[in-house]
Amino acid sequence: MLLACWPMYCLAQEAQPQLPQGLFQEDSVKIGQEVNFLFFYRHAATEEIIFPDSTYNFAPFEYVNRRYFPTRTRNGISHDSVVYTLRTFSIAPVQTLALPVFKLQDQDTVNITALPAEIYLRQLVKGPASLAQLKDQTQLAPIPERFNFAYWLIAAGFLVLVAVLVWILFGKKIIIRYRLYTLQKHHQSFIAKFNAYIDRFNKSESLQIVEQAITLWKNYLTTLEGNAINSFTTREIAAYYNDDEDVTTALRLFDKAIYGNIVSDKSSETIIAFFLLHHFADRRYEFVKDLTRNAATIQNPVQLV
């Protein structure tokens, strides 16, 4: 087990107290094998020291993990130590590592680098030829790139087939769900705008707001019904909806307010007209939504869009 201070290295600490020191726990390592690197530094207790972390470049080694040990201080001298677990994939026969410590000094950072530590690469390939010779004798053969049309055509045909099957099985349901989604979004947008007109009319009792609200209502029904209701007169709208009580009452009260200019005297009637149109728009939305849900009997689902 590794300890915070290794007695065999204490003499080395005393010999060069001004430099950090590092050494490998083993004298040799295999490619890809993990090895411990012991790194320690003896410094004044008043100095703030930072050791390299996982973001540091340990080349030619790769960082695996680290283990810090508590700082030991005696007679104003502190000992900091850490064990790094590293591995290498380099084929160099001798590999070195010299780590720094970072001392914070006067709002600046001073790098203090240790002397290089060496470790030998343990070669598992035995024979007269070295790794370098084997590498030099390796000749790469150029291979021309070819586009695999067959695989791409098969993949494209499979995707087209899947798309056709999905459309046959679920195309009508997808269109109906999309239609219901757009109906809901349009209705929510209309309700928010129409309620805003009601609030503004309560504050100002302006005829201009009444006209804008009626225009919004007609445009919404034009989109909902798929008919040019925004170009209809009051009588034509009433006839189109079979003299619906909400519609005829609301439009009569609005005509009375606009053409009779009596909003200020009968504002309560105008508010009633607002809510009648609001209620009618809600009923028509539910009616169209039910028709869309029951569209399973429609032969051509494109008609829903």
PDB file of N, CA and C in Angstrom, residues 94-153:
ATOM      1  N   VAL A  94      12.622   3.743 -24.155  1.00  0.00           N
ATOM      2  CA  VAL A  94      12.779   4.451 -22.880  1.00  0.00           C
ATOM      3  C   VAL A  94      11.840   5.656 -22.913  1.00  0.00           C
ATOM      4  N   GLN A  95      11.009   5.789 -21.886  1.00  0.00           N
ATOM      5  CA  GLN A  95      10.033   6.870 -21.845  1.00  0.00           C
ATOM      6  C   GLN A  95      10.221   7.668 -20.569  1.00  0.00           C
ATOM      7  N   THR A  96      10.135   8.993 -20.706  1.00  0.00           N
ATOM      8  CA  THR A  96      10.401   9.884 -19.582  1.00  0.00           C
ATOM      9  C   THR A  96       9.179  10.743 -19.293  1.00  0.00           C
ATOM     10  N   LEU A  97       9.135  11.203 -18.045  1.00  0.00           N
ATOM     11  CA  LEU A  97       8.046  12.080 -17.612  1.00  0.00           C
ATOM     12  C   LEU A  97       8.612  13.063 -16.591  1.00  0.00           C
ATOM     13  N   ALA A  98       8.376  14.353 -16.842  1.00  0.00           N
ATOM     14  CA  ALA A  98       8.799  15.404 -15.922  1.00  0.00           C
ATOM     15  C   ALA A  98       7.597  16.291 -15.637  1.00  0.00           C
ATOM     16  N   LEU A  99       7.030  16.130 -14.447  1.00  0.00           N
ATOM     17  CA  LEU A  99       5.836  16.899 -14.089  1.00  0.00           C
ATOM     18  C   LEU A  99       6.208  18.178 -13.364  1.00  0.00           C
ATOM     19  N   PRO A 100       5.395  19.230 -13.524  1.00  0.00           N
ATOM     20  CA  PRO A 100       5.624  20.463 -12.775  1.00  0.00           C
ATOM     21  C   PRO A 100       4.656  20.567 -11.599  1.00  0.00           C
ATOM     22  N   VAL A 101       4.955  21.472 -10.690  1.00  0.00           N
ATOM     23  CA  VAL A 101       3.976  21.967  -9.727  1.00  0.00           C
ATOM     24  C   VAL A 101       3.768  23.442 -10.019  1.00  0.00           C
ATOM     25  N   PHE A 102       2.640  23.960  -9.632  1.00  0.00           N
ATOM     26  CA  PHE A 102       2.286  25.351  -9.923  1.00  0.00           C
ATOM     27  C   PHE A 102       2.184  26.105  -8.601  1.00  0.00           C
ATOM     28  N   LYS A 103       3.069  27.101  -8.449  1.00  0.00           N
ATOM     29  CA  LYS A 103       3.089  27.893  -7.225  1.00  0.00           C
ATOM     30  C   LYS A 103       2.420  29.234  -7.483  1.00  0.00           C
ATOM     31  N   LEU A 104       1.407  29.553  -6.669  1.00  0.00           N
ATOM     32  CA  LEU A 104       0.709  30.826  -6.779  1.00  0.00           C
ATOM     33  C   LEU A 104       1.514  31.894  -6.061  1.00  0.00           C
ATOM     34  N   GLN A 105       1.910  32.922  -6.816  1.00  0.00           N
ATOM     35  CA  GLN A 105       2.803  33.945  -6.263  1.00  0.00           C
ATOM     36  C   GLN A 105       2.463  35.307  -6.863  1.00  0.00           C
ATOM     37  N   ASP A 106       2.045  36.243  -6.004  1.00  0.00           N
ATOM     38  CA  ASP A 106       1.753  37.629  -6.425  1.00  0.00           C
ATOM     39  C   ASP A 106       0.799  37.648  -7.613  1.00  0.00           C
ATOM     40  N   GLN A 107      -0.352  36.985  -7.478  1.00  0.00           N
ATOM     41  CA  GLN A 107      -1.377  36.943  -8.518  1.00  0.00           C
ATOM     42  C   GLN A 107      -0.845  36.364  -9.838  1.00  0.00           C
ATOM     43  N   ASP A 108       0.171  35.524  -9.748  1.00  0.00           N
ATOM     44  CA  ASP A 108       0.746  34.884 -10.918  1.00  0.00           C
ATOM     45  C   ASP A 108       1.031  33.423 -10.569  1.00  0.00           C
ATOM     46  N   THR A 109       1.314  32.637 -11.596  1.00  0.00           N
ATOM     47  CA  THR A 109       1.602  31.219 -11.396  1.00  0.00           C
ATOM     48  C   THR A 109       3.012  30.921 -11.883  1.00  0.00           C
ATOM     49  N   VAL A 110       3.807  30.305 -11.025  1.00  0.00           N
ATOM     50  CA  VAL A 110       5.179  29.925 -11.347  1.00  0.00           C
ATOM     51  C   VAL A 110       5.238  28.404 -11.485  1.00  0.00           C
ATOM     52  N   ASN A 111       5.769  27.927 -12.621  1.00  0.00           N
ATOM     53  CA  ASN A 111       5.916  26.486 -12.853  1.00  0.00           C
ATOM     54  C   ASN A 111       7.282  26.025 -12.344  1.00  0.00           C
ATOM     55  N   ILE A 112       7.272  24.995 -11.529  1.00  0.00           N
ATOM     56  CA  ILE A 112       8.511  24.400 -11.030  1.00  0.00           C
ATOM     57  C   ILE A 112       8.490  22.941 -11.484  1.00  0.00           C
ATOM     58  N   THR A 113       9.396  22.583 -12.392  1.00  0.00           N
ATOM     59  CA  THR A 113       9.368  21.268 -13.026  1.00  0.00           C
ATOM     60  C   THR A 113      10.396  20.334 -12.391  1.00  0.00           C
ATOM     61  N   ALA A 114       9.986  19.108 -12.166  1.00  0.00           N
ATOM     62  CA  ALA A 114      10.877  18.104 -11.586  1.00  0.00           C
ATOM     63  C   ALA A 114      11.843  17.581 -12.643  1.00  0.00           C
ATOM     64  N   LEU A 115      12.898  16.918 -12.174  1.00  0.00           N
ATOM     65  CA  LEU A 115      13.809  16.251 -13.093  1.00  0.00           C
ATOM     66  C   LEU A 115      13.096  15.074 -13.746  1.00  0.00           C
ATOM     67  N   PRO A 116      13.419  14.758 -15.000  1.00  0.00           N
ATOM     68  CA  PRO A 116      12.721  13.670 -15.696  1.00  0.00           C
ATOM     69  C   PRO A 116      12.915  12.323 -14.999  1.00  0.00           C
ATOM     70  N   ALA A 117      11.843  11.553 -14.952  1.00  0.00           N
ATOM     71  CA  ALA A 117      11.892  10.182 -14.451  1.00  0.00           C
ATOM     72  C   ALA A 117      11.749   9.230 -15.639  1.00  0.00           C
ATOM     73  N   GLU A 118      12.507   8.133 -15.622  1.00  0.00           N
ATOM     74  CA  GLU A 118      12.539   7.216 -16.752  1.00  0.00           C
ATOM     75  C   GLU A 118      11.886   5.884 -16.398  1.00  0.00           C
ATOM     76  N   ILE A 119      11.351   5.234 -17.434  1.00  0.00           N
ATOM     77  CA  ILE A 119      10.843   3.885 -17.302  1.00  0.00           C
ATOM     78  C   ILE A 119      11.065   3.180 -18.626  1.00  0.00           C
ATOM     79  N   TYR A 120      11.390   1.904 -18.576  1.00  0.00           N
ATOM     80  CA  TYR A 120      11.686   1.130 -19.784  1.00  0.00           C
ATOM     81  C   TYR A 120      10.428   0.413 -20.271  1.00  0.00           C
ATOM     82  N   LEU A 121      10.331   0.321 -21.588  1.00  0.00           N
ATOM     83  CA  LEU A 121       9.211  -0.410 -22.185  1.00  0.00           C
ATOM     84  C   LEU A 121       9.577  -1.887 -22.257  1.00  0.00           C
ATOM     85  N   ARG A 122       8.746  -2.730 -21.712  1.00  0.00           N
ATOM     86  CA  ARG A 122       8.990  -4.165 -21.715  1.00  0.00           C
ATOM     87  C   ARG A 122       8.456  -4.746 -23.025  1.00  0.00           C
ATOM     88  N   GLN A 123       9.351  -5.207 -23.883  1.00  0.00           N
ATOM     89  CA  GLN A 123       8.963  -5.722 -25.192  1.00  0.00           C
ATOM     90  C   GLN A 123       8.605  -7.200 -25.092  1.00  0.00           C
ATOM     91  N   LEU A 124       7.450  -7.525 -25.642  1.00  0.00           N
ATOM     92  CA  LEU A 124       6.998  -8.918 -25.624  1.00  0.00           C
ATOM     93  C   LEU A 124       7.340  -9.656 -26.910  1.00  0.00           C
ATOM     94  N   VAL A 125       7.666  -8.895 -27.991  1.00  0.00           N
ATOM     95  CA  VAL A 125       8.027  -9.516 -29.264  1.00  0.00           C
ATOM     96  C   VAL A 125       9.527  -9.788 -29.245  1.00  0.00           C
ATOM     97  N   LYS A 126       9.903 -11.033 -29.316  1.00  0.00           N
ATOM     98  CA  LYS A 126      11.315 -11.414 -29.285  1.00  0.00           C
ATOM     99  C   LYS A 126      11.750 -11.837 -30.682  1.00  0.00           C
ATOM    100  N   GLY A 127      12.960 -11.466 -31.052  1.00  0.00           N
ATOM    101  CA  GLY A 127      13.480 -11.857 -32.354  1.00  0.00           C
ATOM    102  C   GLY A 127      14.564 -10.901 -32.794  1.00  0.00           C
ATOM    103  N   PRO A 128      15.163 -11.174 -33.943  1.00  0.00           N
ATOM    104  CA  PRO A 128      16.268 -10.332 -34.399  1.00  0.00           C
ATOM    105  C   PRO A 128      15.815  -8.942 -34.838  1.00  0.00           C
ATOM    106  N   ALA A 129      14.573  -8.825 -35.249  1.00  0.00           N
ATOM    107  CA  ALA A 129      14.111  -7.520 -35.750  1.00  0.00           C
ATOM    108  C   ALA A 129      13.504  -6.738 -34.600  1.00  0.00           C
ATOM    109  N   SER A 130      13.890  -5.492 -34.489  1.00  0.00           N
ATOM    110  CA  SER A 130      13.335  -4.609 -33.467  1.00  0.00           C
ATOM    111  C   SER A 130      11.993  -4.072 -33.938  1.00  0.00           C
ATOM    112  N   LEU A 131      11.280  -3.422 -33.034  1.00  0.00           N
ATOM    113  CA  LEU A 131       9.995  -2.825 -33.394  1.00  0.00           C
ATOM    114  C   LEU A 131      10.163  -1.756 -34.458  1.00  0.00           C
ATOM    115  N   ALA A 132      11.251  -0.992 -34.340  1.00  0.00           N
ATOM    116  CA  ALA A 132      11.497   0.060 -35.328  1.00  0.00           C
ATOM    117  C   ALA A 132      11.735  -0.533 -36.708  1.00  0.00           C
ATOM    118  N   GLN A 133      12.488  -1.661 -36.775  1.00  0.00           N
ATOM    119  CA  GLN A 133      12.741  -2.309 -38.054  1.00  0.00           C
ATOM    120  C   GLN A 133      11.447  -2.859 -38.660  1.00  0.00           C
ATOM    121  N   LEU A 134      10.625  -3.454 -37.808  1.00  0.00           N
ATOM    122  CA  LEU A 134       9.350  -3.959 -38.309  1.00  0.00           C
ATOM    123  C   LEU A 134       8.501  -2.831 -38.875  1.00  0.00           C
ATOM    124  N   LYS A 135       8.511  -1.694 -38.208  1.00  0.00           N
ATOM    125  CA  LYS A 135       7.730  -0.557 -38.686  1.00  0.00           C
ATOM    126  C   LYS A 135       8.287  -0.034 -40.005  1.00  0.00           C
ATOM    127  N   ASP A 136       9.606   0.044 -40.132  1.00  0.00           N
ATOM    128  CA  ASP A 136      10.223   0.554 -41.362  1.00  0.00           C
ATOM    129  C   ASP A 136       9.945  -0.355 -42.550  1.00  0.00           C
ATOM    130  N   GLN A 137       9.818  -1.661 -42.319  1.00  0.00           N
ATOM    131  CA  GLN A 137       9.642  -2.601 -43.412  1.00  0.00           C
ATOM    132  C   GLN A 137       8.176  -2.772 -43.818  1.00  0.00           C
ATOM    133  N   THR A 138       7.273  -2.109 -43.108  1.00  0.00           N
ATOM    134  CA  THR A 138       5.849  -2.230 -43.420  1.00  0.00           C
ATOM    135  C   THR A 138       5.490  -1.304 -44.562  1.00  0.00           C
ATOM    136  N   GLN A 139       4.979  -1.849 -45.640  1.00  0.00           N
ATOM    137  CA  GLN A 139       4.572  -1.079 -46.811  1.00  0.00           C
ATOM    138  C   GLN A 139       3.046  -1.082 -46.910  1.00  0.00           C
ATOM    139  N   LEU A 140       2.508   0.113 -47.006  1.00  0.00           N
ATOM    140  CA  LEU A 140       1.060   0.236 -47.127  1.00  0.00           C
ATOM    141  C   LEU A 140       0.654   0.099 -48.586  1.00  0.00           C
ATOM    142  N   ALA A 141      -0.339  -0.711 -48.831  1.00  0.00           N
ATOM    143  CA  ALA A 141      -0.824  -0.913 -50.197  1.00  0.00           C
ATOM    144  C   ALA A 141      -2.016  -0.004 -50.440  1.00  0.00           C
ATOM    145  N   PRO A 142      -1.938   0.861 -51.448  1.00  0.00           N
ATOM    146  CA  PRO A 142      -3.072   1.760 -51.722  1.00  0.00           C
ATOM    147  C   PRO A 142      -4.281   0.972 -52.221  1.00  0.00           C
ATOM    148  N   ILE A 143      -5.441   1.304 -51.659  1.00  0.00           N
ATOM    149  CA  ILE A 143      -6.699   0.656 -52.049  1.00  0.00           C
ATOM    150  C   ILE A 143      -7.643   1.731 -52.559  1.00  0.00           C
ATOM    151  N   PRO A 144      -8.075   1.660 -53.807  1.00  0.00           N
ATOM    152  CA  PRO A 144      -8.989   2.691 -54.335  1.00  0.00           C
ATOM    153  C   PRO A 144     -10.342   2.634 -53.638  1.00  0.00           C
ATOM    154  N   GLU A 145     -10.899   3.790 -53.382  1.00  0.00           N
ATOM    155  CA  GLU A 145     -12.214   3.873 -52.744  1.00  0.00           C
ATOM    156  C   GLU A 145     -13.308   3.630 -53.788  1.00  0.00           C
ATOM    157  N   ARG A 146     -14.264   2.832 -53.414  1.00  0.00           N
ATOM    158  CA  ARG A 146     -15.380   2.533 -54.311  1.00  0.00           C
ATOM    159  C   ARG A 146     -16.692   2.754 -53.572  1.00  0.00           C
ATOM    160  N   PHE A 147     -17.626   3.336 -54.271  1.00  0.00           N
ATOM    161  CA  PHE A 147     -18.946   3.600 -53.692  1.00  0.00           C
ATOM    162  C   PHE A 147     -19.817   2.357 -53.841  1.00  0.00           C
ATOM    163  N   ASN A 148     -20.364   1.904 -52.736  1.00  0.00           N
ATOM    164  CA  ASN A 148     -21.163   0.688 -52.742  1.00  0.00           C
ATOM    165  C   ASN A 148     -22.607   1.039 -53.127  1.00  0.00           C
ATOM    166  N   PHE A 149     -22.865   1.091 -54.433  1.00  0.00           N
ATOM    167  CA  PHE A 149     -24.194   1.463 -54.906  1.00  0.00           C
ATOM    168  C   PHE A 149     -25.246   0.436 -54.505  1.00  0.00           C
ATOM    169  N   ALA A 150     -24.880  -0.820 -54.497  1.00  0.00           N
ATOM    170  CA  ALA A 150     -25.851  -1.870 -54.205  1.00  0.00           C
ATOM    171  C   ALA A 150     -26.450  -1.699 -52.807  1.00  0.00           C
ATOM    172  N   TYR A 151     -25.574  -1.498 -51.813  1.00  0.00           N
ATOM    173  CA  TYR A 151     -26.066  -1.347 -50.449  1.00  0.00           C
ATOM    174  C   TYR A 151     -26.930  -0.100 -50.307  1.00  0.00           C
ATOM    175  N   TRP A 152     -26.490   0.992 -50.961  1.00  0.00           N
ATOM    176  CA  TRP A 152     -27.266   2.234 -50.859  1.00  0.00           C
ATOM    177  C   TRP A 152     -28.624   2.080 -51.533  1.00  0.00           C
ATOM    178  N   LEU A 153     -28.687   1.410 -52.657  1.00  0.00           N
ATOM    179  CA  LEU A 153     -29.966   1.200 -53.328  1.00  0.00           C
ATOM    180  C   LEU A 153     -30.888   0.313 -52.494  1.00  0.00           C
TER     181      LEU A 153
END
